[in-house]
């Protein structure tokens, strides 16, 4: 049938649920996306945005085009994105300290073969130390055997302009080597407020495969983005201003909220060389060396006092700026960072009969440096000095700074897993243990701060699973897992001071505790014309780490709040059909009941949070979809619902539930001698929406003043929120050649 062919964009129209229900066999909850779904999305969407309809996923978008990795939220079963491991081609691709998956930095959508989300702790062999809530894995497409390529262009709302080109070498003579290289550009205006974001991206892959399933690849990608932050409003700001709650579009002297001051730029180089060798009939070896380098800056508008500022806990004296600026003046706080992350992930497998023994070793080295600088804008609000080359100086001619940090981290992880097939491979038992050793050393050059700090964590992580095939199409499974997450961000290890008073606002801790989880699952799957997956799960956490953002001296930083113990129990399901007369439906949902198990410390007192609901954990969420593909016409509708969500640990502020819907329509033209399945596609995003609160950006302990357990009145603080994007339309033209 025509709709079963492989099109130039990689889709085939034959996956259940419109590409959202590829067959799964792992003894754990696991969902995925194939090219049938990925190719129907706007090419601007990141993988994080694309998994929004999978069970348990709460995606808090901040942009209808899905272009902003810097400002989006993700949670799975109530666990935020710093608790979700991100793996790209078997490489831990999220920054090891901040643990945010900058998924659009690693590959263009046209080069992604598939996406898998495991809801629950990572496998014992995974090169991760934060995956207590799941693992997001992205696979890159393999090079074609035939020379050719793919070209596409997209245009739409907010002056979107995107072009993509991939060139395939095919098999290079008798070498067996094949490869491709691609380049893309994207430019678009902010959907609210002023400013334009731009992205340049390159992907390359070379692969050689030879007898006995041996293979070797060289993968490289480069990504450079530059854009502006959008204001995350409080609930009061949202109710008063709606989508107009944002940074100022025009510059006024003395106003630090000008949008050009809130800029971010990030460039990433990614290199890996995965090798798979079958040494003999029983022994095989997988090696993946990698190197990731990231550099960039974040900037924020702020105000400084010319004669009353502090450098650490030391008076800065009279700052070296023109006296005509007066006592208080506008400045731009710039955070310049460099991250270097080499590593090696290895696994040795020994298979004898029904038994397979795997020994894994992962080594990771991470070097992170970050220094804040303050620079002056010109009279028109222009800033040409975000890199801080000409910073504001103190009276002693030192660059004014609110922090100057350097972190070095080493991770050594050993894993041992034994898998056993019994009853003619109907029963599969697996048991393993992973030991993760993490060591961090931090220095702080700020006057008055503790110079050296750090921490070491040694964590054993046992796991067990069992899977039984009732029939060739039906599977039962159970598992018991453990998970671990080291604290994210650098703030936990640093002394911080107010630039206005010199008073210490945070004391560095040398005993910051990592998060630890114990989880159990039981599930059932049916694969066939009807695909069904149902799972029940239970989690218990100690030292639950919740990521949030705070602002000090004009600079936004990421911190972890220790939420203590937490219990979560729930159920999830997926249902779909293989294409029938071109149609394929999809349905998914999750119910979760989670509670905080203890009172949470605030200063010298405790907030009465025991029994409250955790933040970012709506009780109900779900999705439905319907796809159609007859080989010429194709389309995909998907809708998503998220229930009310608490933003504070005291449950004294929450946002309402919301529903979103997207529609994709397309038509394939007749192929020619030069063009392979040329097509036109229309994506309509956020149908009927003009902006909504899509999730919690900065959580707080309590919104209202609250009486503590010991009688102290604990002041409240307003949470901030992501504003979900308004409506957008994207038209794309593409073709293979």
PDB file of C-alpha atoms in Angstrom, residues 257-518:
ATOM      1  CA  UNK A 257      13.758  46.200  32.513  1.00  0.00           C
ATOM      2  CA  UNK A 258      14.678  46.944  28.871  1.00  0.00           C
ATOM      3  CA  UNK A 259      14.467  43.700  26.859  1.00  0.00           C
ATOM      4  CA  UNK A 260      17.942  44.045  25.320  1.00  0.00           C
ATOM      5  CA  UNK A 261      19.429  43.751  28.796  1.00  0.00           C
ATOM      6  CA  UNK A 262      17.848  40.283  29.219  1.00  0.00           C
ATOM      7  CA  UNK A 263      19.898  38.470  26.594  1.00  0.00           C
ATOM      8  CA  UNK A 264      21.283  34.950  26.412  1.00  0.00           C
ATOM      9  CA  UNK A 265      23.717  33.344  24.011  1.00  0.00           C
ATOM     10  CA  UNK A 266      24.873  29.736  23.982  1.00  0.00           C
ATOM     11  CA  UNK A 267      27.133  27.733  21.700  1.00  0.00           C
ATOM     12  CA  UNK A 268      27.726  23.991  21.975  1.00  0.00           C
ATOM     13  CA  UNK A 269      30.095  21.599  20.219  1.00  0.00           C
ATOM     14  CA  UNK A 270      29.355  17.876  20.538  1.00  0.00           C
ATOM     15  CA  UNK A 271      31.680  15.057  19.439  1.00  0.00           C
ATOM     16  CA  UNK A 272      31.374  11.311  20.012  1.00  0.00           C
ATOM     17  CA  UNK A 273      32.773   8.147  18.443  1.00  0.00           C
ATOM     18  CA  UNK A 274      30.616   5.124  19.368  1.00  0.00           C
ATOM     19  CA  UNK A 275      32.087   1.715  18.541  1.00  0.00           C
ATOM     20  CA  UNK A 276      30.382  -1.681  18.815  1.00  0.00           C
ATOM     21  CA  UNK A 277      32.616  -4.768  18.470  1.00  0.00           C
ATOM     22  CA  UNK A 278      31.683  -8.442  18.540  1.00  0.00           C
ATOM     23  CA  UNK A 279      34.957 -10.007  19.682  1.00  0.00           C
ATOM     24  CA  UNK A 280      33.704 -13.584  19.335  1.00  0.00           C
ATOM     25  CA  UNK A 281      30.413 -15.496  19.504  1.00  0.00           C
ATOM     26  CA  UNK A 282      30.056 -14.800  23.230  1.00  0.00           C
ATOM     27  CA  UNK A 283      31.880 -11.550  23.912  1.00  0.00           C
ATOM     28  CA  UNK A 284      31.015  -8.045  22.706  1.00  0.00           C
ATOM     29  CA  UNK A 285      32.204  -4.564  23.611  1.00  0.00           C
ATOM     30  CA  UNK A 286      30.560  -1.134  23.344  1.00  0.00           C
ATOM     31  CA  UNK A 287      32.698   2.007  23.622  1.00  0.00           C
ATOM     32  CA  UNK A 288      31.501   5.606  23.437  1.00  0.00           C
ATOM     33  CA  UNK A 289      34.105   8.315  24.026  1.00  0.00           C
ATOM     34  CA  UNK A 290      32.688  11.846  23.881  1.00  0.00           C
ATOM     35  CA  UNK A 291      33.509  15.499  24.349  1.00  0.00           C
ATOM     36  CA  UNK A 292      31.101  18.423  24.842  1.00  0.00           C
ATOM     37  CA  UNK A 293      32.135  22.063  25.078  1.00  0.00           C
ATOM     38  CA  UNK A 294      29.695  24.872  25.852  1.00  0.00           C
ATOM     39  CA  UNK A 295      30.292  28.590  26.167  1.00  0.00           C
ATOM     40  CA  UNK A 296      28.069  31.637  26.340  1.00  0.00           C
ATOM     41  CA  UNK A 297      26.558  34.295  28.547  1.00  0.00           C
ATOM     42  CA  UNK A 298      23.344  35.325  30.282  1.00  0.00           C
ATOM     43  CA  UNK A 299      22.610  38.985  30.963  1.00  0.00           C
ATOM     44  CA  UNK A 300      20.083  40.784  33.134  1.00  0.00           C
ATOM     45  CA  UNK A 301      19.235  44.426  33.761  1.00  0.00           C
ATOM     46  CA  UNK A 302      19.906  45.764  37.259  1.00  0.00           C
ATOM     47  CA  UNK A 303      20.703  48.940  39.217  1.00  0.00           C
ATOM     48  CA  UNK A 304      23.961  49.782  41.021  1.00  0.00           C
ATOM     49  CA  UNK A 305      24.943  52.366  43.600  1.00  0.00           C
ATOM     50  CA  UNK A 306      27.991  54.360  42.479  1.00  0.00           C
ATOM     51  CA  UNK A 307      29.280  54.953  46.022  1.00  0.00           C
ATOM     52  CA  UNK A 308      27.540  52.336  48.167  1.00  0.00           C
ATOM     53  CA  UNK A 309      28.073  48.997  46.399  1.00  0.00           C
ATOM     54  CA  UNK A 310      29.852  45.984  47.865  1.00  0.00           C
ATOM     55  CA  UNK A 311      32.269  43.518  46.313  1.00  0.00           C
ATOM     56  CA  UNK A 312      31.604  40.358  48.313  1.00  0.00           C
ATOM     57  CA  UNK A 313      31.564  41.550  51.930  1.00  0.00           C
ATOM     58  CA  UNK A 314      33.995  44.379  51.153  1.00  0.00           C
ATOM     59  CA  UNK A 315      32.957  47.946  50.240  1.00  0.00           C
ATOM     60  CA  UNK A 316      33.639  48.538  46.564  1.00  0.00           C
ATOM     61  CA  UNK A 317      34.362  52.219  47.096  1.00  0.00           C
ATOM     62  CA  UNK A 318      33.430  54.678  44.399  1.00  0.00           C
ATOM     63  CA  UNK A 319      32.811  52.733  41.193  1.00  0.00           C
ATOM     64  CA  UNK A 320      34.771  53.884  38.177  1.00  0.00           C
ATOM     65  CA  UNK A 321      31.866  55.196  36.112  1.00  0.00           C
ATOM     66  CA  UNK A 322      31.047  58.735  34.959  1.00  0.00           C
ATOM     67  CA  UNK A 323      29.808  60.942  37.814  1.00  0.00           C
ATOM     68  CA  UNK A 324      27.101  62.221  35.468  1.00  0.00           C
ATOM     69  CA  UNK A 325      25.264  58.912  36.009  1.00  0.00           C
ATOM     70  CA  UNK A 326      24.394  60.034  39.530  1.00  0.00           C
ATOM     71  CA  UNK A 327      24.274  57.960  42.699  1.00  0.00           C
ATOM     72  CA  UNK A 328      22.139  55.145  41.263  1.00  0.00           C
ATOM     73  CA  UNK A 329      22.445  54.006  37.670  1.00  0.00           C
ATOM     74  CA  UNK A 330      21.401  51.212  35.301  1.00  0.00           C
ATOM     75  CA  UNK A 331      23.846  48.415  34.504  1.00  0.00           C
ATOM     76  CA  UNK A 332      23.770  45.034  32.825  1.00  0.00           C
ATOM     77  CA  UNK A 333      24.773  42.003  34.893  1.00  0.00           C
ATOM     78  CA  UNK A 334      26.522  39.492  32.657  1.00  0.00           C
ATOM     79  CA  UNK A 335      27.203  35.871  33.571  1.00  0.00           C
ATOM     80  CA  UNK A 336      29.907  34.452  31.278  1.00  0.00           C
ATOM     81  CA  UNK A 337      30.358  30.679  31.453  1.00  0.00           C
ATOM     82  CA  UNK A 338      32.529  27.905  29.987  1.00  0.00           C
ATOM     83  CA  UNK A 339      31.806  24.181  30.293  1.00  0.00           C
ATOM     84  CA  UNK A 340      34.083  21.325  29.239  1.00  0.00           C
ATOM     85  CA  UNK A 341      32.761  17.774  29.508  1.00  0.00           C
ATOM     86  CA  UNK A 342      34.796  14.786  28.235  1.00  0.00           C
ATOM     87  CA  UNK A 343      33.895  11.236  29.148  1.00  0.00           C
ATOM     88  CA  UNK A 344      33.895   7.545  28.263  1.00  0.00           C
ATOM     89  CA  UNK A 345      30.990   5.104  28.480  1.00  0.00           C
ATOM     90  CA  UNK A 346      31.842   1.399  28.094  1.00  0.00           C
ATOM     91  CA  UNK A 347      30.085  -1.946  28.441  1.00  0.00           C
ATOM     92  CA  UNK A 348      31.451  -5.496  28.097  1.00  0.00           C
ATOM     93  CA  UNK A 349      28.873  -8.237  27.462  1.00  0.00           C
ATOM     94  CA  UNK A 350      29.326 -11.998  27.896  1.00  0.00           C
ATOM     95  CA  UNK A 351      26.539 -14.197  26.562  1.00  0.00           C
ATOM     96  CA  UNK A 352      26.362 -17.938  27.127  1.00  0.00           C
ATOM     97  CA  UNK A 353      23.161 -19.754  26.284  1.00  0.00           C
ATOM     98  CA  UNK A 354      20.239 -18.102  28.079  1.00  0.00           C
ATOM     99  CA  UNK A 355      22.442 -15.962  30.302  1.00  0.00           C
ATOM    100  CA  UNK A 356      23.965 -12.539  29.549  1.00  0.00           C
ATOM    101  CA  UNK A 357      26.355 -10.790  31.928  1.00  0.00           C
ATOM    102  CA  UNK A 358      27.191  -7.102  31.379  1.00  0.00           C
ATOM    103  CA  UNK A 359      29.930  -5.095  33.054  1.00  0.00           C
ATOM    104  CA  UNK A 360      29.771  -1.333  32.555  1.00  0.00           C
ATOM    105  CA  UNK A 361      32.059   1.565  33.401  1.00  0.00           C
ATOM    106  CA  UNK A 362      31.382   5.267  32.938  1.00  0.00           C
ATOM    107  CA  UNK A 363      33.875   8.043  33.547  1.00  0.00           C
ATOM    108  CA  UNK A 364      32.992  11.719  33.308  1.00  0.00           C
ATOM    109  CA  UNK A 365      35.104  14.822  33.903  1.00  0.00           C
ATOM    110  CA  UNK A 366      33.449  18.222  34.046  1.00  0.00           C
ATOM    111  CA  UNK A 367      35.058  21.651  34.254  1.00  0.00           C
ATOM    112  CA  UNK A 368      32.753  24.636  34.757  1.00  0.00           C
ATOM    113  CA  UNK A 369      33.719  28.270  35.283  1.00  0.00           C
ATOM    114  CA  UNK A 370      31.412  31.233  35.645  1.00  0.00           C
ATOM    115  CA  UNK A 371      32.080  34.839  36.513  1.00  0.00           C
ATOM    116  CA  UNK A 372      29.690  37.755  36.767  1.00  0.00           C
ATOM    117  CA  UNK A 373      30.587  41.138  35.367  1.00  0.00           C
ATOM    118  CA  UNK A 374      28.675  44.427  35.237  1.00  0.00           C
ATOM    119  CA  UNK A 375      28.805  46.631  32.155  1.00  0.00           C
ATOM    120  CA  UNK A 376      27.299  49.976  31.159  1.00  0.00           C
ATOM    121  CA  UNK A 377      24.745  50.359  28.362  1.00  0.00           C
ATOM    122  CA  UNK A 378      25.047  53.351  26.053  1.00  0.00           C
ATOM    123  CA  UNK A 379      22.664  56.306  26.033  1.00  0.00           C
ATOM    124  CA  UNK A 380      20.249  54.456  23.720  1.00  0.00           C
ATOM    125  CA  UNK A 381      20.253  51.277  25.841  1.00  0.00           C
ATOM    126  CA  UNK A 382      22.575  49.446  23.472  1.00  0.00           C
ATOM    127  CA  UNK A 383      24.827  46.767  24.922  1.00  0.00           C
ATOM    128  CA  UNK A 384      27.789  45.648  22.851  1.00  0.00           C
ATOM    129  CA  UNK A 385      29.832  44.289  25.740  1.00  0.00           C
ATOM    130  CA  UNK A 386      27.983  41.257  27.109  1.00  0.00           C
ATOM    131  CA  UNK A 387      31.210  39.264  27.254  1.00  0.00           C
ATOM    132  CA  UNK A 388      32.381  41.669  29.960  1.00  0.00           C
ATOM    133  CA  UNK A 389      35.583  42.708  28.216  1.00  0.00           C
ATOM    134  CA  UNK A 390      35.240  46.239  29.631  1.00  0.00           C
ATOM    135  CA  UNK A 391      33.563  45.739  33.027  1.00  0.00           C
ATOM    136  CA  UNK A 392      32.678  48.285  35.681  1.00  0.00           C
ATOM    137  CA  UNK A 393      35.622  48.555  38.104  1.00  0.00           C
ATOM    138  CA  UNK A 394      35.738  49.083  41.857  1.00  0.00           C
ATOM    139  CA  UNK A 395      37.793  51.859  43.453  1.00  0.00           C
ATOM    140  CA  UNK A 396      40.700  49.349  43.582  1.00  0.00           C
ATOM    141  CA  UNK A 397      40.395  48.741  39.802  1.00  0.00           C
ATOM    142  CA  UNK A 398      38.998  45.240  40.232  1.00  0.00           C
ATOM    143  CA  UNK A 399      36.040  44.101  38.090  1.00  0.00           C
ATOM    144  CA  UNK A 400      32.850  44.356  40.141  1.00  0.00           C
ATOM    145  CA  UNK A 401      31.389  40.883  40.572  1.00  0.00           C
ATOM    146  CA  UNK A 402      28.733  39.071  42.620  1.00  0.00           C
ATOM    147  CA  UNK A 403      30.377  35.668  42.109  1.00  0.00           C
ATOM    148  CA  UNK A 404      33.467  34.136  40.551  1.00  0.00           C
ATOM    149  CA  UNK A 405      33.173  30.363  40.646  1.00  0.00           C
ATOM    150  CA  UNK A 406      35.046  27.364  39.293  1.00  0.00           C
ATOM    151  CA  UNK A 407      33.823  23.782  39.689  1.00  0.00           C
ATOM    152  CA  UNK A 408      35.541  20.532  38.777  1.00  0.00           C
ATOM    153  CA  UNK A 409      33.655  17.267  38.960  1.00  0.00           C
ATOM    154  CA  UNK A 410      34.592  13.642  38.391  1.00  0.00           C
ATOM    155  CA  UNK A 411      32.159  10.742  38.149  1.00  0.00           C
ATOM    156  CA  UNK A 412      33.119   7.074  38.224  1.00  0.00           C
ATOM    157  CA  UNK A 413      30.288   4.577  37.868  1.00  0.00           C
ATOM    158  CA  UNK A 414      30.525   0.776  37.801  1.00  0.00           C
ATOM    159  CA  UNK A 415      27.592  -1.449  36.903  1.00  0.00           C
ATOM    160  CA  UNK A 416      27.025  -5.191  36.802  1.00  0.00           C
ATOM    161  CA  UNK A 417      23.862  -6.687  35.295  1.00  0.00           C
ATOM    162  CA  UNK A 418      22.816 -10.298  34.822  1.00  0.00           C
ATOM    163  CA  UNK A 419      19.943 -11.185  32.466  1.00  0.00           C
ATOM    164  CA  UNK A 420      18.493 -14.684  32.333  1.00  0.00           C
ATOM    165  CA  UNK A 421      15.965 -16.175  29.850  1.00  0.00           C
ATOM    166  CA  UNK A 422      13.858 -19.087  31.060  1.00  0.00           C
ATOM    167  CA  UNK A 423      10.870 -21.131  29.842  1.00  0.00           C
ATOM    168  CA  UNK A 424      11.867 -20.878  26.190  1.00  0.00           C
ATOM    169  CA  UNK A 425      12.485 -17.109  26.580  1.00  0.00           C
ATOM    170  CA  UNK A 426       8.985 -16.446  27.892  1.00  0.00           C
ATOM    171  CA  UNK A 427      10.353 -15.472  31.313  1.00  0.00           C
ATOM    172  CA  UNK A 428      13.167 -12.929  31.581  1.00  0.00           C
ATOM    173  CA  UNK A 429      14.820 -12.095  34.882  1.00  0.00           C
ATOM    174  CA  UNK A 430      17.288  -9.260  35.314  1.00  0.00           C
ATOM    175  CA  UNK A 431      19.202  -8.063  38.359  1.00  0.00           C
ATOM    176  CA  UNK A 432      21.980  -5.562  38.660  1.00  0.00           C
ATOM    177  CA  UNK A 433      23.708  -2.945  40.726  1.00  0.00           C
ATOM    178  CA  UNK A 434      25.348   0.331  39.844  1.00  0.00           C
ATOM    179  CA  UNK A 435      27.731   2.211  42.124  1.00  0.00           C
ATOM    180  CA  UNK A 436      28.092   5.932  41.390  1.00  0.00           C
ATOM    181  CA  UNK A 437      31.013   7.889  42.849  1.00  0.00           C
ATOM    182  CA  UNK A 438      30.719  11.657  42.386  1.00  0.00           C
ATOM    183  CA  UNK A 439      33.316  14.164  43.561  1.00  0.00           C
ATOM    184  CA  UNK A 440      32.947  17.961  43.313  1.00  0.00           C
ATOM    185  CA  UNK A 441      35.490  20.661  44.107  1.00  0.00           C
ATOM    186  CA  UNK A 442      34.403  24.313  44.036  1.00  0.00           C
ATOM    187  CA  UNK A 443      36.414  27.515  44.434  1.00  0.00           C
ATOM    188  CA  UNK A 444      35.023  31.004  44.983  1.00  0.00           C
ATOM    189  CA  UNK A 445      37.220  34.103  44.507  1.00  0.00           C
ATOM    190  CA  UNK A 446      34.701  36.557  45.960  1.00  0.00           C
ATOM    191  CA  UNK A 447      36.110  38.569  48.928  1.00  0.00           C
ATOM    192  CA  UNK A 448      34.860  37.158  52.236  1.00  0.00           C
ATOM    193  CA  UNK A 449      33.661  33.885  50.729  1.00  0.00           C
ATOM    194  CA  UNK A 450      34.917  30.443  51.621  1.00  0.00           C
ATOM    195  CA  UNK A 451      37.608  29.844  49.016  1.00  0.00           C
ATOM    196  CA  UNK A 452      37.278  26.088  48.624  1.00  0.00           C
ATOM    197  CA  UNK A 453      34.274  23.854  49.059  1.00  0.00           C
ATOM    198  CA  UNK A 454      32.848  20.685  47.576  1.00  0.00           C
ATOM    199  CA  UNK A 455      31.277  17.345  48.257  1.00  0.00           C
ATOM    200  CA  UNK A 456      31.607  13.643  47.470  1.00  0.00           C
ATOM    201  CA  UNK A 457      28.789  11.152  47.035  1.00  0.00           C
ATOM    202  CA  UNK A 458      29.008   7.354  46.941  1.00  0.00           C
ATOM    203  CA  UNK A 459      25.711   5.688  46.090  1.00  0.00           C
ATOM    204  CA  UNK A 460      24.897   2.014  45.380  1.00  0.00           C
ATOM    205  CA  UNK A 461      21.842   1.573  43.148  1.00  0.00           C
ATOM    206  CA  UNK A 462      20.432  -1.996  42.979  1.00  0.00           C
ATOM    207  CA  UNK A 463      17.662  -2.960  40.543  1.00  0.00           C
ATOM    208  CA  UNK A 464      15.541  -5.995  39.714  1.00  0.00           C
ATOM    209  CA  UNK A 465      12.998  -6.763  36.991  1.00  0.00           C
ATOM    210  CA  UNK A 466      10.987  -9.702  35.707  1.00  0.00           C
ATOM    211  CA  UNK A 467       9.064 -10.013  32.466  1.00  0.00           C
ATOM    212  CA  UNK A 468       6.739 -12.803  31.343  1.00  0.00           C
ATOM    213  CA  UNK A 469       5.241 -13.299  27.869  1.00  0.00           C
ATOM    214  CA  UNK A 470       1.696 -14.581  28.282  1.00  0.00           C
ATOM    215  CA  UNK A 471       1.446 -14.858  24.483  1.00  0.00           C
ATOM    216  CA  UNK A 472       3.648 -13.577  21.634  1.00  0.00           C
ATOM    217  CA  UNK A 473       1.661 -10.309  21.886  1.00  0.00           C
ATOM    218  CA  UNK A 474       1.071  -9.983  25.649  1.00  0.00           C
ATOM    219  CA  UNK A 475       3.601  -9.171  28.361  1.00  0.00           C
ATOM    220  CA  UNK A 476       3.522  -8.760  32.141  1.00  0.00           C
ATOM    221  CA  UNK A 477       6.385  -7.111  34.010  1.00  0.00           C
ATOM    222  CA  UNK A 478       7.414  -5.958  37.477  1.00  0.00           C
ATOM    223  CA  UNK A 479      10.457  -4.060  38.626  1.00  0.00           C
ATOM    224  CA  UNK A 480      12.087  -2.551  41.677  1.00  0.00           C
ATOM    225  CA  UNK A 481      14.480   0.341  41.126  1.00  0.00           C
ATOM    226  CA  UNK A 482      16.554   2.868  42.991  1.00  0.00           C
ATOM    227  CA  UNK A 483      17.575   6.325  41.814  1.00  0.00           C
ATOM    228  CA  UNK A 484      20.010   9.054  42.803  1.00  0.00           C
ATOM    229  CA  UNK A 485      20.424  12.718  41.925  1.00  0.00           C
ATOM    230  CA  UNK A 486      23.279  14.940  43.009  1.00  0.00           C
ATOM    231  CA  UNK A 487      22.226  18.532  43.828  1.00  0.00           C
ATOM    232  CA  UNK A 488      21.952  20.723  40.729  1.00  0.00           C
ATOM    233  CA  UNK A 489      23.398  24.209  40.389  1.00  0.00           C
ATOM    234  CA  UNK A 490      26.476  25.699  41.970  1.00  0.00           C
ATOM    235  CA  UNK A 491      24.735  27.955  44.503  1.00  0.00           C
ATOM    236  CA  UNK A 492      24.572  25.235  47.167  1.00  0.00           C
ATOM    237  CA  UNK A 493      28.359  25.239  47.435  1.00  0.00           C
ATOM    238  CA  UNK A 494      28.947  28.998  47.543  1.00  0.00           C
ATOM    239  CA  UNK A 495      28.784  31.883  49.995  1.00  0.00           C
ATOM    240  CA  UNK A 496      26.747  34.722  48.504  1.00  0.00           C
ATOM    241  CA  UNK A 497      26.535  38.398  49.495  1.00  0.00           C
ATOM    242  CA  UNK A 498      24.191  41.264  48.798  1.00  0.00           C
ATOM    243  CA  UNK A 499      25.834  43.872  46.598  1.00  0.00           C
ATOM    244  CA  UNK A 500      23.716  46.566  48.259  1.00  0.00           C
ATOM    245  CA  UNK A 501      24.556  45.789  51.901  1.00  0.00           C
ATOM    246  CA  UNK A 502      27.500  43.383  51.910  1.00  0.00           C
ATOM    247  CA  UNK A 503      25.500  41.031  54.149  1.00  0.00           C
ATOM    248  CA  UNK A 504      25.788  37.313  53.536  1.00  0.00           C
ATOM    249  CA  UNK A 505      22.628  35.956  51.914  1.00  0.00           C
ATOM    250  CA  UNK A 506      23.658  32.313  51.589  1.00  0.00           C
ATOM    251  CA  UNK A 507      26.112  30.182  53.503  1.00  0.00           C
ATOM    252  CA  UNK A 508      27.940  27.528  51.528  1.00  0.00           C
ATOM    253  CA  UNK A 509      27.102  24.024  52.659  1.00  0.00           C
ATOM    254  CA  UNK A 510      29.553  21.125  52.576  1.00  0.00           C
ATOM    255  CA  UNK A 511      26.908  18.529  53.469  1.00  0.00           C
ATOM    256  CA  UNK A 512      24.326  19.144  50.749  1.00  0.00           C
ATOM    257  CA  UNK A 513      22.415  15.887  50.551  1.00  0.00           C
ATOM    258  CA  UNK A 514      21.623  14.087  47.298  1.00  0.00           C
ATOM    259  CA  UNK A 515      18.160  12.889  46.390  1.00  0.00           C
ATOM    260  CA  UNK A 516      17.458   9.161  46.657  1.00  0.00           C
ATOM    261  CA  UNK A 517      14.408   7.223  45.482  1.00  0.00           C
ATOM    262  CA  UNK A 518      13.021   3.703  45.714  1.00  0.00           C
TER     263      UNK A 518
END
